[in-house]
mmCIF file of C-alpha atoms in Angstrom:
data_model
loop_
_atom_site.group_PDB
_atom_site.id
_atom_site.type_symbol
_atom_site.label_atom_id
_atom_site.label_comp_id
_atom_site.label_asym_id
_atom_site.label_seq_id
_atom_site.Cartn_x
_atom_site.Cartn_y
_atom_site.Cartn_z
ATOM 1 C CA MET A 1 67.361 58.421 51.961
ATOM 2 C CA PRO A 2 68.279 60.472 49.510
ATOM 3 C CA PRO A 3 72.337 59.982 48.476
ATOM 4 C CA ASP A 4 72.949 64.130 48.905
ATOM 5 C CA ILE A 5 70.876 65.783 51.342
ATOM 6 C CA ARG A 6 71.161 68.896 53.622
ATOM 7 C CA LEU A 7 73.488 68.256 56.690
ATOM 8 C CA GLN A 8 71.282 69.974 59.087
ATOM 9 C CA LYS A 9 68.290 67.873 57.795
ATOM 10 C CA TYR A 10 70.630 64.970 58.667
ATOM 11 C CA ILE A 11 71.465 65.753 61.870
ATOM 12 C CA ALA A 12 67.978 66.231 62.597
ATOM 13 C CA GLN A 13 66.326 63.093 60.930
ATOM 14 C CA CYS A 14 69.263 60.953 63.073
ATOM 15 C CA GLY A 15 67.797 61.996 66.422
ATOM 16 C CA ILE A 16 70.031 64.343 67.599
ATOM 17 C CA SER A 17 67.713 67.640 67.751
ATOM 18 C CA SER A 18 65.482 69.607 65.705
ATOM 19 C CA ARG A 19 66.634 71.059 61.918
ATOM 20 C CA ARG A 20 66.860 74.577 64.006
ATOM 21 C CA LYS A 21 69.211 73.646 67.039
ATOM 22 C CA ALA A 22 71.443 71.553 64.084
ATOM 23 C CA GLU A 23 71.637 74.674 62.271
ATOM 24 C CA GLU A 24 73.095 76.369 65.672
ATOM 25 C CA LEU A 25 75.760 72.862 66.187
ATOM 26 C CA ILE A 26 76.779 74.083 63.069
ATOM 27 C CA LEU A 27 77.316 77.238 63.687
ATOM 28 C CA THR A 28 79.292 76.843 66.394
ATOM 29 C CA GLY A 29 81.604 74.347 65.225
ATOM 30 C CA LYS A 30 80.379 71.692 66.906
ATOM 31 C CA VAL A 31 79.650 69.062 63.661
ATOM 32 C CA LYS A 32 82.383 67.693 61.885
ATOM 33 C CA VAL A 33 82.558 65.787 58.290
ATOM 34 C CA ASN A 34 84.896 63.803 57.559
ATOM 35 C CA GLY A 35 87.295 65.281 60.301
ATOM 36 C CA GLN A 36 86.629 68.895 59.168
ATOM 37 C CA THR A 37 84.253 71.356 61.496
ATOM 38 C CA ILE A 38 81.245 72.665 59.293
ATOM 39 C CA ASN A 39 80.581 75.937 60.440
ATOM 40 C CA LYS A 40 78.765 77.513 57.891
ATOM 41 C CA LEU A 41 74.927 76.075 56.296
ATOM 42 C CA GLY A 42 74.172 75.337 53.326
ATOM 43 C CA SER A 43 76.224 71.865 53.006
ATOM 44 C CA ARG A 44 75.419 69.019 51.670
ATOM 45 C CA ILE A 45 76.310 65.293 52.487
ATOM 46 C CA ASP A 46 76.190 61.884 51.227
ATOM 47 C CA PRO A 47 74.961 59.699 54.458
ATOM 48 C CA GLU A 48 76.522 56.275 52.352
ATOM 49 C CA LYS A 49 79.593 57.729 52.551
ATOM 50 C CA ASP A 50 80.810 60.426 54.310
ATOM 51 C CA LYS A 51 80.679 60.426 58.394
ATOM 52 C CA ILE A 52 79.513 63.425 60.492
ATOM 53 C CA SER A 53 80.197 63.648 64.184
ATOM 54 C CA VAL A 54 78.435 66.133 66.587
ATOM 55 C CA ASN A 55 80.328 67.187 69.459
ATOM 56 C CA GLY A 56 83.083 64.329 69.027
ATOM 57 C CA LYS A 57 80.703 61.532 68.571
ATOM 58 C CA LEU A 58 79.554 59.767 65.225
ATOM 59 C CA LEU A 59 75.926 59.580 64.489
ATOM 60 C CA GLN A 60 74.089 57.117 62.940
ATOM 61 C CA LYS A 61 70.550 57.354 62.101
ATOM 62 C CA ASP A 62 68.000 55.850 64.568
ATOM 63 C CA THR A 63 66.027 52.977 62.837
ATOM 64 C CA LYS A 64 63.170 53.579 65.361
ATOM 65 C CA LYS A 65 61.328 56.878 66.116
ATOM 66 C CA ILE A 66 59.669 56.923 69.186
ATOM 67 C CA TYR A 67 56.348 59.264 70.234
ATOM 68 C CA ILE A 68 55.849 59.870 73.559
ATOM 69 C CA LYS A 69 52.744 62.400 74.652
ATOM 70 C CA LEU A 70 52.633 63.919 78.487
ATOM 71 C CA TYR A 71 50.951 65.274 80.798
ATOM 72 C CA LYS A 72 52.963 67.752 82.411
ATOM 73 C CA PRO A 73 52.302 68.814 85.703
ATOM 74 C CA LYS A 74 52.558 72.439 86.821
ATOM 75 C CA ASP A 75 55.670 73.372 88.239
ATOM 76 C CA TYR A 76 57.944 71.158 86.520
ATOM 77 C CA ILE A 77 60.511 72.558 83.681
ATOM 78 C CA SER A 78 59.941 71.115 80.119
ATOM 79 C CA SER A 79 63.764 72.039 78.506
ATOM 80 C CA CYS A 80 66.964 69.257 77.889
ATOM 81 C CA LYS A 81 68.390 70.643 80.397
ATOM 82 C CA LYS A 82 68.531 70.148 84.371
ATOM 83 C CA TYR A 83 68.639 72.600 86.552
ATOM 84 C CA PRO A 84 69.577 71.981 90.425
ATOM 85 C CA GLY A 85 66.505 72.100 92.657
ATOM 86 C CA GLU A 86 64.188 72.344 89.872
ATOM 87 C CA LYS A 87 61.659 69.607 88.485
ATOM 88 C CA ASN A 88 61.832 68.146 85.315
ATOM 89 C CA ILE A 89 59.569 66.677 82.562
ATOM 90 C CA PHE A 90 62.389 64.003 81.671
ATOM 91 C CA ASP A 91 62.360 62.963 85.430
ATOM 92 C CA LEU A 92 59.248 61.771 84.507
ATOM 93 C CA ILE A 93 59.815 59.254 81.794
ATOM 94 C CA LYS A 94 61.548 56.008 83.037
ATOM 95 C CA ASP A 95 63.167 53.140 81.333
ATOM 96 C CA VAL A 96 63.109 54.933 77.534
ATOM 97 C CA PRO A 97 66.149 53.570 75.978
ATOM 98 C CA TYR A 98 66.264 56.624 73.917
ATOM 99 C CA ARG A 99 67.451 60.434 73.829
ATOM 100 C CA LEU A 100 64.250 61.955 73.324
ATOM 101 C CA TYR A 101 63.796 66.089 72.891
ATOM 102 C CA PRO A 102 60.599 67.924 73.907
ATOM 103 C CA VAL A 103 58.188 69.563 70.886
ATOM 104 C CA GLY A 104 58.041 72.875 71.735
ATOM 105 C CA ARG A 105 57.578 74.150 75.585
ATOM 106 C CA LEU A 106 54.752 74.796 78.593
ATOM 107 C CA ASP A 107 55.856 77.245 81.088
ATOM 108 C CA LYS A 108 56.738 76.286 84.470
ATOM 109 C CA ASP A 109 53.412 77.566 86.225
ATOM 110 C CA SER A 110 51.109 75.939 82.907
ATOM 111 C CA GLU A 111 50.475 72.270 82.742
ATOM 112 C CA GLY A 112 48.865 70.011 79.685
ATOM 113 C CA LEU A 113 50.000 68.257 76.947
ATOM 114 C CA MET A 114 53.958 67.967 75.792
ATOM 115 C CA LEU A 115 55.030 66.020 73.372
ATOM 116 C CA LEU A 116 58.729 64.483 73.366
ATOM 117 C CA THR A 117 60.236 62.611 70.467
ATOM 118 C CA ASN A 118 63.793 61.733 69.233
ATOM 119 C CA ASP A 119 62.320 62.329 65.499
ATOM 120 C CA GLY A 120 63.931 65.700 64.703
ATOM 121 C CA GLU A 121 62.234 66.646 61.136
ATOM 122 C CA LEU A 122 58.577 65.826 63.278
ATOM 123 C CA ALA A 123 59.951 68.171 66.173
ATOM 124 C CA ASN A 124 60.308 70.558 63.247
ATOM 125 C CA ARG A 125 57.382 70.751 61.276
ATOM 126 C CA LEU A 126 55.158 70.775 64.865
ATOM 127 C CA MET A 127 57.596 73.790 65.567
ATOM 128 C CA HIS A 128 58.118 75.942 63.122
ATOM 129 C CA PRO A 129 55.594 78.947 62.792
ATOM 130 C CA LYS A 130 55.017 78.470 58.883
ATOM 131 C CA TYR A 131 52.853 75.285 59.627
ATOM 132 C CA GLN A 132 50.331 77.314 61.849
ATOM 133 C CA HIS A 133 49.741 73.966 63.833
ATOM 134 C CA GLU A 134 46.533 74.033 65.788
ATOM 135 C CA LYS A 135 47.590 74.164 69.646
ATOM 136 C CA GLU A 136 44.546 74.154 72.387
ATOM 137 C CA TYR A 137 44.122 75.590 76.150
ATOM 138 C CA GLU A 138 42.125 75.669 79.059
ATOM 139 C CA VAL A 139 42.737 78.943 80.520
ATOM 140 C CA VAL A 140 41.105 80.139 84.168
ATOM 141 C CA ILE A 141 41.048 83.690 84.158
ATOM 142 C CA GLU A 142 40.808 86.112 86.766
ATOM 143 C CA LYS A 143 37.997 87.948 85.879
ATOM 144 C CA TYR A 144 34.674 88.097 83.239
ATOM 145 C CA LEU A 145 35.564 87.916 80.207
ATOM 146 C CA PRO A 146 33.587 90.687 78.044
ATOM 147 C CA VAL A 147 32.674 90.146 74.599
ATOM 148 C CA LYS A 148 34.253 93.329 73.510
ATOM 149 C CA ASP A 149 37.372 91.947 74.617
ATOM 150 C CA ILE A 150 37.051 88.412 73.359
ATOM 151 C CA LYS A 151 36.800 90.386 69.794
ATOM 152 C CA LYS A 152 40.328 91.848 70.452
ATOM 153 C CA LEU A 153 41.848 88.536 71.490
ATOM 154 C CA GLU A 154 40.559 86.974 68.521
ATOM 155 C CA THR A 155 41.634 89.499 65.811
ATOM 156 C CA GLY A 156 44.775 90.091 67.277
ATOM 157 C CA ILE A 157 46.883 91.653 69.927
ATOM 158 C CA ILE A 158 50.503 93.624 69.606
ATOM 159 C CA LEU A 159 52.930 91.619 71.245
ATOM 160 C CA ASP A 160 56.486 92.480 70.241
ATOM 161 C CA GLY A 161 55.853 94.559 67.785
ATOM 162 C CA LYS A 162 53.908 92.570 65.626
ATOM 163 C CA LYS A 163 50.239 91.021 65.671
ATOM 164 C CA THR A 164 49.079 88.102 67.018
ATOM 165 C CA LEU A 165 47.871 85.938 64.610
ATOM 166 C CA PRO A 166 44.085 85.277 64.934
ATOM 167 C CA VAL A 167 42.830 83.042 67.831
ATOM 168 C CA LYS A 168 39.328 81.375 68.237
ATOM 169 C CA ILE A 169 37.934 81.927 72.150
ATOM 170 C CA SER A 170 34.811 79.979 73.563
ATOM 171 C CA ILE A 171 33.658 80.614 76.667
ATOM 172 C CA ILE A 172 32.970 77.342 79.250
ATOM 173 C CA GLY A 173 32.037 79.335 82.148
ATOM 174 C CA SER A 174 32.010 82.443 83.839
ATOM 175 C CA LYS A 175 35.906 82.646 84.006
ATOM 176 C CA LYS A 176 37.039 79.717 82.093
ATOM 177 C CA ILE A 177 37.866 80.259 78.526
ATOM 178 C CA ASN A 178 38.968 77.767 75.704
ATOM 179 C CA MET A 179 41.610 79.427 73.398
ATOM 180 C CA ILE A 180 42.980 78.087 69.898
ATOM 181 C CA LEU A 181 45.999 79.100 68.833
ATOM 182 C CA LYS A 182 48.571 78.649 65.744
ATOM 183 C CA GLU A 183 51.537 79.938 66.790
ATOM 184 C CA GLY A 184 53.821 79.979 70.061
ATOM 185 C CA LYS A 185 54.814 83.466 71.306
ATOM 186 C CA LYS A 186 56.424 82.773 74.655
ATOM 187 C CA ARG A 187 53.834 83.389 77.541
ATOM 188 C CA GLN A 188 51.566 84.276 74.622
ATOM 189 C CA ILE A 189 48.174 83.852 76.495
ATOM 190 C CA ARG A 190 49.459 85.117 79.537
ATOM 191 C CA ARG A 191 50.736 88.262 77.701
ATOM 192 C CA MET A 192 47.763 88.523 75.270
ATOM 193 C CA LEU A 193 45.288 88.098 78.605
ATOM 194 C CA GLU A 194 47.662 90.837 80.133
ATOM 195 C CA SER A 195 47.364 93.235 77.260
ATOM 196 C CA ILE A 196 43.117 94.014 77.990
ATOM 197 C CA GLY A 197 43.783 93.905 81.603
ATOM 198 C CA ASN A 198 42.878 90.335 82.552
ATOM 199 C CA ASN A 199 45.442 87.461 84.343
ATOM 200 C CA VAL A 200 45.962 83.924 83.918
ATOM 201 C CA LEU A 201 45.269 81.887 87.103
ATOM 202 C CA GLN A 202 45.570 78.354 85.529
ATOM 203 C CA LEU A 203 46.515 76.989 81.769
ATOM 204 C CA LYS A 204 46.124 73.761 80.303
ATOM 205 C CA ARG A 205 46.956 72.799 77.447
ATOM 206 C CA THR A 206 44.429 70.129 76.030
ATOM 207 C CA ARG A 207 45.684 69.605 72.234
ATOM 208 C CA ILE A 208 48.120 69.698 69.715
ATOM 209 C CA LYS A 209 46.965 69.345 66.025
ATOM 210 C CA LYS A 210 45.024 65.840 66.262
ATOM 211 C CA ILE A 211 46.591 64.892 69.515
ATOM 212 C CA LYS A 212 44.977 65.512 72.705
ATOM 213 C CA LEU A 213 45.492 64.872 76.430
ATOM 214 C CA ASP A 214 42.551 62.272 76.941
ATOM 215 C CA ASN A 215 42.516 60.598 79.489
ATOM 216 C CA LEU A 216 45.967 61.136 81.239
ATOM 217 C CA THR A 217 46.488 62.981 84.275
ATOM 218 C CA PRO A 218 49.469 64.695 85.780
ATOM 219 C CA GLY A 219 52.793 63.757 85.382
ATOM 220 C CA THR A 220 51.337 60.382 83.314
ATOM 221 C CA TRP A 221 52.509 59.584 79.539
ATOM 222 C CA GLU A 222 52.079 57.190 77.024
ATOM 223 C CA PHE A 223 53.769 56.144 73.648
ATOM 224 C CA ILE A 224 51.747 57.073 70.504
ATOM 225 C CA ASN A 225 52.239 56.661 66.956
ATOM 226 C CA ASN A 226 53.317 58.604 64.483
ATOM 227 C CA PRO A 227 51.418 61.644 64.574
ATOM 228 C CA ASN A 228 50.078 62.203 61.140
ATOM 229 C CA LEU A 229 50.574 65.928 60.361
ATOM 230 C CA GLN A 230 49.066 66.248 56.711
#
């Protein structure tokens, strides 16, 4: 590790959070360097000399990075925070002595591939919009998708005042399609299809970049090597 590094990057490398979340921790005054609260971005630290704490806990950089791929079942939430009466993906991960974080999310009513890790830097690269990593989905829809609607979806739909990036669509069956996206707006696929008068009945993510769901079944998971994101 270099002797001079941005504070939020170091926090992410320690496996506390993604870099984005680390920035939030700093801005909300939950980070201290040598006993002094830091609440502005841009600070640089020397990990060999400076003592950094988050929420009162002194940080130590994890030497081992953990990567897990999980088949999230439908009706599970993909959040670090647990809610009474809700099934959480972390209920499925047993006997892993590391604090893990989900790389992005899947809606409660969606299923499929999720990645969990304590590698904040990798999580940031996978989630940041500028990297445009491919994510692939199998989608069961309410009614047949005509060519004109496929072209609309592939060229982009206006969501939240902005046009979505181009997507790739292939037909699997009369009411089943495959979609490849390079971004991840909230409930994007469902909203895109609703905008052309169709509805999603079932949505399953099968791939994130080169990482595939493969033979995992709902609720199962396995360790994987450091994903190659280059």
